[in-house]
């Protein structure tokens, strides 16, 4: 563990997000299109954001976690038409599968924003007016290619095979219409400066490099931010033939979601505490919108840029981005039915490196659940509970050799746990954070083997036995706190099983670096294995 920490310090902690130390923490996910039901890609961003939100609440930070749905635009309108529903009927129906899935995955969002929410629509129009009045929005006309699936305009030079979208490979459509434009170009020099000064962080570094080269290439143009060809959108104020372009509308959810309003007197108090956002999680497909257009909009509004935008990789099937139209459907609900919400959350964040693509297979998932959850964690708790029952009637004994054994020395050392979690999660290195926690789980299992409580019992070495059993129970207490942001249900189950009072969610995170909080005489219950082995 110490090695992980030393590595982090040496190579990564030149930059640490300020959020981990300040008392307000604002994290967002993309808002998802409701043309279809959620898939494992959507859940990937959302579970990651939930881990950060839960962790920050444990750190005592005043946390706001925003997620929601992107409901306007041509793609959603067409999905509605295909079902012979109005767009509003369709979106009202489609919000449910998202909310239901987030409930099943224990996503602890503070607000679920819909871009059809009245306060959002009103704020989008007010911002449109403000930027128009200050000369950052002007009327023009657009003629060119548009991909409805990506809701994106593309120059001909970027198309594949002459007529295919470079992102989703679908055929693009020719669009010719009057549009309003937003002056992105005007803000690019300022944006570049902020990126280079480290005041606006795009992670991983490779994504930041991409954004910098794109700006430096000089190829970026002002963006069209209204459409006349469609009706399903926020109307442009004073020009009802136009609706606001779905991306301009959608990006602003990050402000309306916390009560921002350009007319200060309408602003809700939440805004000032939470902005700038600490972490905005996105997939790498929407980098340009979030790292060029969005910051330009914020600069135009005179607002600070988010502290960090993290673009994670794609989950792939057969090395291709998961896509329903190609028949690559994995319903997260099926996986939760089979393996449970915590195993789901654990698998996706421990198996894949967050900034890179990762190939999904159910076999890998089963293997991981069996080895890390059933064997390592499940057995640790199960064996300890059984020995506690057998040797102490399920009552945690007092530690005789007050925490001087090597394991206690190791696990209570803040660098091994508290600091390692702050450092890894500060960089959104979920996988490394879990590896570091599982280091402890495995050390505790080894400690059982090495100290052989059954032999101590046989030889009548009662004091040593009590120390070993206390160490195991207190070690498990610390582990349940560490796993809480990732696996909230399991952490609470363990918390109750070992006899800790209240909720693990309310336990201050720094208690992972304290030894001796589990009171002797607590009842450590025997229970069913936490994760039964999956037989295939
Ligand atoms: O783009 N692997 O919505 P969207 C990993 N509404 N993550 C994936 C993924 C995959 N295969 N597929 C999707 C939109 N995602 C806009 C966003 S924000 C102001 C507007 C995740 O429904 C990833 O986070 O297409 C990606 O950025 C997001 O879902 C896009 O979801």
Coordinates of C-alpha atoms and ligand atoms in Angstrom, one line a residue:
X1 CA 0.0 0.0 0.0
X2 CA 2.8 2.3 0.9
X3 CA 4.2 1.7 -2.5
X4 CA 1.0 2.9 -4.2
X5 CA 1.0 6.0 -2.1
X6 CA 4.6 6.7 -2.8
X7 CA 4.0 6.2 -6.5
X8 CA 1.1 8.6 -6.4
X9 CA 3.1 11.2 -4.6
X10 CA 6.0 10.9 -6.9
X11 CA 4.2 10.9 -10.2
X12 CA 0.8 12.3 -9.8
X13 CA 0.2 14.6 -6.9
X14 CA 1.8 17.6 -8.5
X15 CA -1.9 18.3 -9.1
X16 CA -4.6 17.5 -6.6
X17 CA -8.1 18.7 -7.0
X18 CA -9.0 21.4 -4.5
X19 CA -12.4 19.8 -3.9
X20 CA -10.9 17.1 -1.7
X21 CA -10.0 19.8 0.7
X22 CA -12.7 22.4 0.4
X23 CA -16.1 22.0 1.9
X24 CA -18.4 22.2 -1.1
X25 CA -18.2 19.5 -3.7
X26 CA -20.1 19.5 -7.0
X27 CA -20.0 16.5 -9.3
X28 CA -22.0 16.0 -12.5
X29 CA -22.6 13.3 -15.1
X30 CA -23.6 13.9 -18.7
X31 CA -27.4 14.1 -19.0
X32 CA -28.5 11.2 -21.2
X33 CA -30.6 11.2 -24.3
X34 CA -34.0 9.6 -23.8
X35 CA -34.2 8.1 -27.3
X36 CA -33.7 4.7 -25.7
X37 CA -33.3 3.0 -22.3
X38 CA -30.0 3.3 -20.4
X39 CA -27.2 0.9 -21.0
X40 CA -24.0 0.0 -19.2
X41 CA -22.1 3.0 -20.7
X42 CA -24.6 5.4 -19.0
X43 CA -24.3 3.5 -15.8
X44 CA -20.5 3.6 -15.9
X45 CA -20.4 7.4 -15.8
X46 CA -23.2 7.6 -13.2
X47 CA -21.7 5.0 -10.8
X48 CA -18.4 6.7 -10.9
X49 CA -20.0 10.1 -10.0
X50 CA -21.9 8.4 -7.2
X51 CA -18.7 7.0 -5.7
X52 CA -17.2 10.6 -5.6
X53 CA -20.4 12.0 -4.2
X54 CA -20.5 9.4 -1.4
X55 CA -16.8 9.8 -0.6
X56 CA -17.1 13.5 -0.4
X57 CA -20.1 13.3 1.9
X58 CA -17.9 11.1 4.2
X59 CA -15.2 13.7 4.1
X60 CA -17.7 16.1 5.5
X61 CA -17.9 18.2 2.2
X62 CA -21.2 19.8 1.4
X63 CA -21.9 17.7 -1.7
X64 CA -24.2 18.2 -4.7
X65 CA -24.5 15.4 -7.3
X66 CA -26.4 16.3 -10.4
X67 CA -27.5 13.9 -13.1
X68 CA -30.5 13.8 -15.5
X69 CA -31.8 13.5 -19.0
X70 CA -31.3 15.4 -22.2
X71 CA -34.8 15.5 -23.7
X72 CA -34.9 17.9 -26.6
X73 CA -33.6 17.6 -30.2
X74 CA -34.2 15.7 -33.4
X75 CA -33.0 12.3 -32.2
X76 CA -35.5 12.2 -29.3
X77 CA -38.3 13.7 -31.5
X78 CA -37.8 10.9 -34.1
X79 CA -37.8 8.2 -31.4
X80 CA -41.1 9.7 -30.2
X81 CA -42.6 9.8 -33.7
X82 CA -41.6 6.1 -34.2
X83 CA -43.7 5.2 -31.3
X84 CA -46.5 7.5 -32.4
X85 CA -46.2 9.6 -29.3
X86 CA -45.7 13.3 -28.8
X87 CA -42.1 14.1 -27.7
X88 CA -43.3 15.1 -24.3
X89 CA -45.3 11.8 -23.9
X90 CA -42.2 9.9 -25.0
X91 CA -39.8 11.7 -22.7
X92 CA -42.2 11.4 -19.7
X93 CA -42.2 7.6 -20.3
X94 CA -38.5 7.3 -20.9
X95 CA -37.3 9.1 -17.8
X96 CA -38.7 6.2 -15.7
X97 CA -36.1 3.5 -16.9
X98 CA -33.3 5.9 -16.0
X99 CA -34.7 6.8 -12.6
X100 CA -35.5 3.1 -11.9
X101 CA -32.0 2.0 -12.8
X102 CA -30.4 4.7 -10.7
X103 CA -32.5 3.6 -7.7
X104 CA -31.5 0.0 -8.2
X105 CA -27.8 1.0 -8.4
X106 CA -28.2 3.2 -5.3
X107 CA -27.3 6.4 -7.1
X108 CA -27.4 9.2 -4.5
X109 CA -28.1 12.1 -6.8
X110 CA -29.2 15.4 -5.2
X111 CA -31.2 16.4 -8.3
X112 CA -32.3 14.6 -11.4
X113 CA -32.6 17.4 -13.9
X114 CA -34.7 17.1 -17.1
X115 CA -34.1 19.6 -19.8
X116 CA -37.9 20.0 -20.0
X117 CA -38.0 21.2 -16.4
X118 CA -39.5 24.7 -16.4
X119 CA -36.7 26.4 -14.4
X120 CA -34.1 25.0 -16.8
X121 CA -36.0 26.1 -19.9
X122 CA -36.5 29.6 -18.5
X123 CA -32.8 29.9 -17.6
X124 CA -31.7 28.7 -21.0
X125 CA -33.8 31.5 -22.6
X126 CA -32.5 34.1 -20.2
X127 CA -28.9 33.1 -21.0
X128 CA -29.7 33.2 -24.7
X129 CA -31.0 36.8 -24.3
X130 CA -28.0 37.8 -22.2
X131 CA -25.4 36.5 -24.6
X132 CA -27.3 38.0 -27.6
X133 CA -27.5 41.4 -25.9
X134 CA -23.8 41.4 -25.2
X135 CA -23.1 40.5 -28.8
X136 CA -21.9 36.9 -28.3
X137 CA -24.8 35.5 -30.3
X138 CA -25.5 36.6 -33.8
X139 CA -27.8 35.6 -36.7
X140 CA -26.4 33.7 -39.7
X141 CA -27.2 30.7 -41.8
X142 CA -25.9 27.2 -41.9
X143 CA -25.6 24.9 -44.8
X144 CA -23.8 21.6 -44.2
X145 CA -23.9 18.1 -42.7
X146 CA -25.7 17.1 -39.6
X147 CA -25.7 13.7 -37.7
X148 CA -29.0 13.3 -35.9
X149 CA -27.7 10.5 -33.8
X150 CA -24.8 12.6 -32.4
X151 CA -26.8 15.8 -32.7
X152 CA -23.7 17.3 -34.2
X153 CA -22.7 19.4 -37.3
X154 CA -19.7 18.1 -39.2
X155 CA -17.6 19.7 -41.8
X156 CA -17.3 17.6 -45.0
X157 CA -13.6 17.0 -44.3
X158 CA -14.4 15.0 -41.2
X159 CA -17.0 12.7 -42.8
X160 CA -16.1 9.0 -43.5
X161 CA -16.8 7.6 -46.9
X162 CA -18.0 11.0 -48.0
X163 CA -21.4 10.8 -46.1
X164 CA -20.9 9.0 -42.8
X165 CA -20.6 10.4 -39.3
X166 CA -17.1 10.1 -38.0
X167 CA -18.4 9.2 -34.5
X168 CA -21.3 6.8 -35.0
X169 CA -20.8 6.0 -38.7
X170 CA -24.4 6.7 -39.6
X171 CA -25.3 8.6 -42.7
X172 CA -25.3 12.4 -42.1
X173 CA -28.1 14.7 -43.5
X174 CA -27.8 17.9 -45.4
X175 CA -29.1 20.9 -43.5
X176 CA -29.7 24.3 -44.8
X177 CA -31.3 26.8 -42.5
X178 CA -31.2 30.2 -40.8
X179 CA -29.3 29.9 -37.5
X180 CA -28.1 31.8 -34.5
X181 CA -24.4 31.4 -33.9
X182 CA -22.4 31.6 -30.7
X183 CA -19.0 33.3 -30.8
X184 CA -16.8 30.4 -29.6
X185 CA -13.8 31.6 -31.5
X186 CA -13.6 34.8 -29.5
X187 CA -13.1 32.9 -26.3
X188 CA -10.5 30.3 -27.5
X189 CA -7.3 32.3 -26.7
X190 CA -8.6 32.8 -23.1
X191 CA -9.5 29.2 -22.8
X192 CA -6.1 28.0 -24.1
X193 CA -4.4 30.2 -21.5
X194 CA -6.5 28.8 -18.7
X195 CA -5.7 25.2 -19.8
X196 CA -2.0 25.9 -20.0
X197 CA -1.9 27.6 -16.7
X198 CA -3.5 24.6 -15.1
X199 CA -6.6 26.5 -14.1
X200 CA -8.9 24.3 -16.2
X201 CA -7.9 20.6 -16.0
X202 CA -8.9 18.1 -18.6
X203 CA -8.1 14.5 -17.6
X204 CA -6.6 12.2 -18.6
X205 CA -3.7 14.2 -20.0
X206 CA -4.1 12.7 -23.5
X207 CA -7.6 14.3 -23.7
X208 CA -6.2 17.7 -22.7
X209 CA -3.5 17.4 -25.4
X210 CA -6.3 16.6 -27.9
X211 CA -8.2 19.7 -26.9
X212 CA -5.1 21.9 -27.0
X213 CA -4.1 20.7 -30.5
X214 CA -7.7 21.3 -31.7
X215 CA -7.6 24.9 -30.4
X216 CA -4.1 25.5 -31.8
X217 CA -5.0 24.0 -35.2
X218 CA -7.1 27.2 -35.8
X219 CA -9.8 25.0 -37.4
X220 CA -12.5 25.8 -34.9
X221 CA -15.4 28.0 -36.0
X222 CA -18.3 29.7 -34.2
X223 CA -21.1 27.2 -33.5
X224 CA -24.6 27.2 -34.7
X225 CA -26.9 27.2 -31.6
X226 CA -30.4 27.2 -33.1
X227 CA -32.4 25.0 -35.5
X228 CA -35.3 26.0 -37.6
X229 CA -35.9 22.5 -39.1
X230 CA -37.3 21.1 -35.9
X231 CA -39.9 22.1 -33.3
X232 CA -38.9 20.0 -30.3
X233 CA -36.6 22.3 -28.3
X234 CA -36.5 25.4 -26.1
X235 CA -37.9 28.3 -28.3
X236 CA -35.5 31.0 -29.1
X237 CA -36.9 34.1 -27.2
X238 CA -38.5 36.5 -29.6
X239 CA -38.0 34.3 -32.7
X240 CA -40.4 31.3 -32.4
X241 CA -39.4 29.8 -35.7
X242 CA -36.1 28.7 -34.0
X243 CA -35.5 26.3 -31.2
X244 CA -32.2 26.4 -29.3
X245 CA -29.7 23.7 -30.4
X246 CA -30.0 20.7 -28.1
X247 CA -26.3 20.9 -27.0
X248 CA -26.5 24.6 -26.1
X249 CA -29.6 23.8 -24.0
X250 CA -28.1 20.6 -22.5
X251 CA -24.8 22.0 -21.4
X252 CA -26.5 24.6 -19.4
X253 CA -28.1 22.0 -17.2
X254 CA -24.9 22.1 -15.1
X255 CA -25.9 25.7 -14.1
X256 CA -29.6 25.4 -13.9
X257 CA -29.3 22.3 -11.9
X258 CA -27.8 24.2 -9.0
X259 CA -30.1 27.2 -9.3
X260 CA -28.0 29.6 -11.5
X261 CA -29.8 32.4 -13.2
X262 CA -28.1 35.2 -15.2
X263 CA -30.5 37.7 -13.6
X264 CA -28.9 37.5 -10.2
X265 CA -32.1 38.3 -8.3
X266 CA -33.6 35.0 -9.6
X267 CA -30.6 33.0 -8.6
X268 CA -31.1 30.3 -5.9
X269 CA -28.7 30.3 -3.0
X270 CA -27.3 26.9 -3.9
X271 CA -25.5 28.3 -6.9
X272 CA -22.7 30.3 -5.3
X273 CA -21.7 27.5 -2.9
X274 CA -21.3 24.9 -5.6
X275 CA -19.9 26.6 -8.6
X276 CA -17.3 26.0 -10.1
X277 CA -18.0 22.3 -10.4
X278 CA -15.3 20.2 -8.9
X279 CA -15.6 17.2 -11.3
X280 CA -17.6 16.8 -14.4
X281 CA -17.5 13.3 -15.7
X282 CA -18.1 12.7 -19.4
X283 CA -17.3 10.0 -21.9
X284 CA -14.6 10.7 -24.4
X285 CA -17.2 11.1 -27.2
X286 CA -18.4 14.4 -25.9
X287 CA -15.0 16.0 -25.2
X288 CA -15.3 18.8 -27.7
X289 CA -18.7 20.0 -26.4
X290 CA -17.4 19.9 -22.8
X291 CA -13.9 21.2 -23.2
X292 CA -14.4 23.8 -25.9
X293 CA -18.0 24.9 -26.3
X294 CA -19.0 24.7 -22.7
X295 CA -16.0 26.6 -21.3
X296 CA -16.5 29.2 -24.0
X297 CA -20.1 29.6 -22.8
X298 CA -18.9 30.0 -19.2
X299 CA -16.3 32.6 -20.1
X300 CA -19.0 34.5 -22.0
X301 CA -21.2 34.4 -18.9
X302 CA -18.2 35.6 -16.8
X303 CA -18.2 32.4 -14.8
X304 CA -15.3 30.3 -13.6
X305 CA -14.5 27.1 -15.4
X306 CA -15.0 23.7 -13.7
X307 CA -12.1 22.5 -11.7
X308 CA -11.8 19.3 -13.7
X309 CA -13.4 17.5 -16.6
X310 CA -12.7 13.8 -16.7
X311 CA -13.3 12.0 -20.0
X312 CA -13.5 8.3 -19.4
X313 CA -13.1 5.6 -22.1
X314 CA -15.7 3.5 -23.8
X315 CA -17.0 0.1 -22.7
X316 CA -16.7 -2.1 -25.8
X317 CA -18.1 -5.3 -27.0
X318 CA -15.9 -7.1 -29.6
X319 CA -13.7 -4.0 -29.4
X320 CA -16.6 -1.8 -30.6
X321 CA -18.3 0.9 -28.7
X322 CA -21.5 -0.5 -27.2
X323 CA -24.3 0.6 -29.5
X324 CA -27.9 -0.6 -29.5
X325 CA -28.4 -0.2 -33.2
X326 CA -25.6 -2.7 -33.8
X327 CA -27.5 -5.2 -31.7
X328 CA -25.0 -4.8 -28.8
X329 CA -27.4 -4.6 -25.9
X330 CA -26.5 -5.3 -22.3
X331 CA -29.2 -4.3 -20.0
X332 CA -27.7 -3.3 -16.6
X333 CA -30.9 -4.5 -15.0
X334 CA -30.2 -8.1 -16.0
X335 CA -26.8 -7.9 -14.5
X336 CA -28.2 -6.4 -11.3
X337 CA -30.8 -9.2 -11.2
X338 CA -28.1 -11.8 -11.4
X339 CA -25.3 -10.3 -9.3
X340 CA -26.7 -7.4 -7.3
X341 CA -26.1 -3.7 -7.3
X342 CA -22.8 -3.7 -5.3
X343 CA -21.2 -6.4 -7.4
X344 CA -22.2 -4.4 -10.5
X345 CA -20.7 -1.2 -9.1
X346 CA -17.5 -3.0 -8.0
X347 CA -17.0 -4.8 -11.2
X348 CA -17.1 -1.8 -13.6
X349 CA -14.9 0.4 -11.5
X350 CA -12.3 -2.3 -10.5
X351 CA -12.0 -4.0 -13.9
X352 CA -11.4 -1.0 -16.1
X353 CA -9.1 1.9 -16.0
X354 CA -11.4 4.9 -16.0
X355 CA -9.6 6.9 -18.7
X356 CA -9.2 4.0 -21.1
X357 CA -11.5 1.8 -23.2
X358 CA -12.4 -1.6 -21.7
X359 CA -13.7 -4.7 -23.3
X360 CA -16.8 -6.0 -21.4
X361 CA -17.5 -9.7 -21.1
X362 CA -19.8 -11.4 -18.6
X363 CA -17.2 -14.1 -18.0
X364 CA -14.8 -11.5 -16.7
X365 CA -17.5 -10.1 -14.5
X366 CA -18.2 -13.5 -13.0
X367 CA -14.5 -14.2 -12.5
X368 CA -14.0 -10.9 -10.7
X369 CA -17.0 -11.4 -8.5
X370 CA -15.9 -14.9 -7.5
X371 CA -12.3 -14.0 -6.8
X372 CA -12.5 -10.5 -5.2
X373 CA -16.0 -10.5 -3.6
X374 CA -16.9 -14.2 -2.9
X375 CA -13.4 -15.3 -2.0
X376 CA -11.5 -12.3 -0.7
X377 CA -14.0 -10.1 1.0
X378 CA -16.8 -12.6 1.6
X379 CA -14.6 -15.2 3.1
X380 CA -12.8 -12.8 5.3
X381 CA -16.1 -11.6 6.9
X382 CA -17.6 -15.1 7.0
X383 CA -14.6 -16.8 8.6
X384 CA -14.1 -14.1 11.1
X385 CA -17.8 -14.2 12.1
X386 CA -17.6 -18.0 12.5
X387 CA -14.5 -17.9 14.6
X388 CA -15.9 -15.1 16.7
X389 CA -18.9 -17.3 17.3
X390 CA -16.9 -20.4 18.1
X391 CA -14.2 -18.8 20.3
X392 CA -16.1 -15.9 21.9
X393 CA -19.8 -16.7 21.5
X394 CA -20.0 -13.9 18.9
X395 CA -18.9 -11.2 21.3
X396 CA -15.8 -9.1 20.2
X397 CA -13.1 -9.5 22.9
X398 CA -10.9 -6.7 24.1
X399 CA -7.5 -6.4 22.5
X400 CA -5.0 -7.4 25.0
X401 CA -1.8 -6.4 23.2
X402 CA -3.1 -3.0 22.4
X403 CA -2.8 -2.7 18.7
X404 CA 0.9 -3.4 18.5
X405 CA 0.6 -6.3 16.1
X406 CA 1.9 -5.8 12.6
X407 CA -1.4 -5.8 10.9
X408 CA -2.8 -3.1 13.2
X409 CA 0.3 -1.1 12.6
X410 CA -0.2 -1.4 8.9
X411 CA -3.9 -0.7 8.5
X412 CA -4.1 2.2 10.9
X413 CA -1.3 4.0 9.1
X414 CA -3.1 6.9 7.4
X415 CA -0.9 6.8 4.3
X416 CA -2.1 3.2 3.7
X417 CA -5.8 4.0 3.6
X418 CA -7.1 7.5 4.3
X419 CA -4.4 9.2 2.2
X420 CA -4.3 6.6 -0.5
X421 CA -8.1 6.9 -1.0
X422 CA -7.9 10.7 -1.1
X423 CA -5.1 10.6 -3.6
X424 CA -6.5 7.9 -5.9
X425 CA -10.1 9.2 -5.9
X426 CA -8.8 12.8 -6.3
X427 CA -7.5 11.6 -9.7
X428 CA -10.6 9.4 -10.4
X429 CA -8.4 6.4 -10.2
X430 CA -11.2 4.1 -9.1
X431 CA -9.4 1.0 -10.0
X432 CA -6.3 1.9 -8.1
X433 CA -8.3 2.9 -5.1
X434 CA -10.0 -0.5 -5.1
X435 CA -6.7 -2.3 -5.5
X436 CA -5.4 -0.5 -2.5
X437 CA -8.4 -1.5 -0.4
X438 CA -8.2 -5.1 -1.6
X439 CA -4.6 -5.1 -0.5
X440 CA -5.9 -4.8 3.0
X441 CA -8.6 -7.4 2.5
X442 CA -5.9 -9.9 1.3
X443 CA -3.5 -8.9 4.1
X444 CA -6.3 -9.6 6.6
X445 CA -6.9 -13.0 5.0
X446 CA -3.2 -13.8 5.2
X447 CA -3.2 -12.6 8.8
X448 CA -5.8 -15.3 9.6
X449 CA -3.6 -17.9 8.0
X450 CA -0.4 -16.7 9.7
X451 CA -1.9 -16.2 13.2
X452 CA -3.9 -19.4 13.0
X453 CA -6.6 -18.6 15.7
X454 CA -7.6 -22.3 15.8
X455 CA -4.1 -23.3 16.9
X456 CA -4.1 -20.5 19.5
X457 CA -7.3 -21.8 20.9
X458 CA -6.0 -25.3 21.0
X459 CA -2.9 -24.2 22.8
X460 CA -4.9 -22.1 25.3
X461 CA -3.2 -18.9 24.3
X462 CA -6.3 -16.9 25.1
X463 CA -4.8 -13.4 25.2
X464 CA -3.2 -13.8 21.8
X465 CA -6.4 -15.2 20.4
X466 CA -8.4 -12.2 21.7
X467 CA -5.9 -9.9 20.1
X468 CA -6.1 -11.6 16.8
X469 CA -9.9 -11.7 16.8
X470 CA -10.2 -8.0 17.8
X471 CA -7.7 -7.1 15.1
X472 CA -9.7 -8.9 12.5
X473 CA -13.0 -7.3 13.6
X474 CA -11.5 -3.8 13.8
X475 CA -9.8 -4.4 10.4
X476 CA -13.1 -5.3 8.9
X477 CA -14.7 -2.1 10.4
X478 CA -12.1 -0.1 8.5
X479 CA -12.6 -2.0 5.3
X480 CA -16.3 -1.5 5.5
X481 CA -15.7 2.3 5.7
X482 CA -13.3 2.1 2.8
X483 CA -15.6 0.2 0.5
X484 CA -18.7 2.3 1.4
X485 CA -18.5 4.7 -1.5
X486 CA -18.2 1.8 -3.9
X487 CA -20.5 -0.7 -2.3
X488 CA -22.9 1.1 0.0
X489 CA -25.2 -1.9 0.7
X490 CA -22.4 -4.3 1.5
X491 CA -20.6 -1.8 3.7
X492 CA -23.8 -1.2 5.7
X493 CA -24.4 -5.0 6.0
X494 CA -20.9 -5.5 7.4
X495 CA -21.2 -2.5 9.7
X496 CA -24.3 -4.0 11.3
X497 CA -22.9 -7.5 11.3
X498 CA -19.9 -6.5 13.3
X499 CA -22.0 -4.5 15.8
X500 CA -21.1 -0.9 14.9
X501 CA -23.9 1.5 15.7
X502 CA -25.7 3.7 13.2
X503 CA -24.8 4.0 9.5
X504 CA -21.4 3.6 7.9
X505 CA -22.5 6.5 5.6
X506 CA -22.4 8.9 8.6
X507 CA -19.0 7.8 9.8
X508 CA -16.4 10.5 9.3
X509 CA -13.9 9.2 6.7
X510 CA -10.9 10.0 8.8
X511 CA -11.9 7.3 11.2
X512 CA -10.4 4.8 8.8
X513 CA -7.0 6.1 10.2
X514 CA -8.1 5.5 13.8
X515 CA -7.6 2.2 15.6
X516 CA -9.9 0.9 18.3
X517 CA -13.3 2.4 17.4
X518 CA -15.1 -1.0 17.4
X519 CA -16.0 -1.5 21.0
X520 CA -15.1 -4.7 22.8
X521 CA -18.3 -6.6 23.7
X522 CA -20.0 -5.7 20.4
X523 CA -21.9 -8.5 19.0
X524 CA -20.4 -9.9 15.8
X525 CA -23.2 -11.8 14.0
X526 CA -22.8 -14.9 11.9
X527 CA -24.7 -14.4 8.6
X528 CA -25.0 -15.8 5.1
X529 CA -22.0 -15.3 2.8
X530 CA -22.1 -11.7 1.4
X531 CA -21.4 -12.9 -2.1
X532 CA -22.3 -16.5 -2.9
X533 CA -19.9 -18.0 -5.5
X534 CA -21.3 -17.9 -9.0
X535 CA -21.2 -21.4 -10.6
X536 CA -21.0 -21.4 -14.3
Ligands
LIG1 O1 -24.2 12.4 -25.4 N1 -18.9 3.3 -22.8 O2 -26.0 11.6 -24.2 P1 -25.9 10.0 -24.5 C1 -18.8 4.2 -21.8 N2 -27.0 13.9 -24.2 N3 -19.7 5.3 -21.6 C2 -20.6 5.4 -22.5 C3 -20.8 4.5 -23.6 C4 -19.9 3.4 -23.7 N4 -20.0 2.5 -24.6 N5 -21.9 5.0 -24.3 C5 -22.3 6.1 -23.6 C6 -25.2 12.5 -24.8 N6 -21.6 6.3 -22.5 C7 -25.7 13.9 -24.5 C8 -24.8 14.5 -23.3 S1 -24.3 16.4 -21.5 C9 -24.6 18.0 -21.4 C10 -25.2 15.9 -22.9 C11 -21.8 7.4 -21.6 O3 -27.1 9.4 -24.0 C12 -20.7 8.5 -21.6 O4 -20.6 9.2 -20.4 O5 -25.4 9.7 -25.8 C13 -21.2 9.4 -22.7 O6 -20.5 10.6 -22.7 C14 -22.6 9.5 -22.3 O7 -23.0 8.1 -21.9 C15 -23.5 9.9 -23.5 O8 -24.8 9.6 -23.4

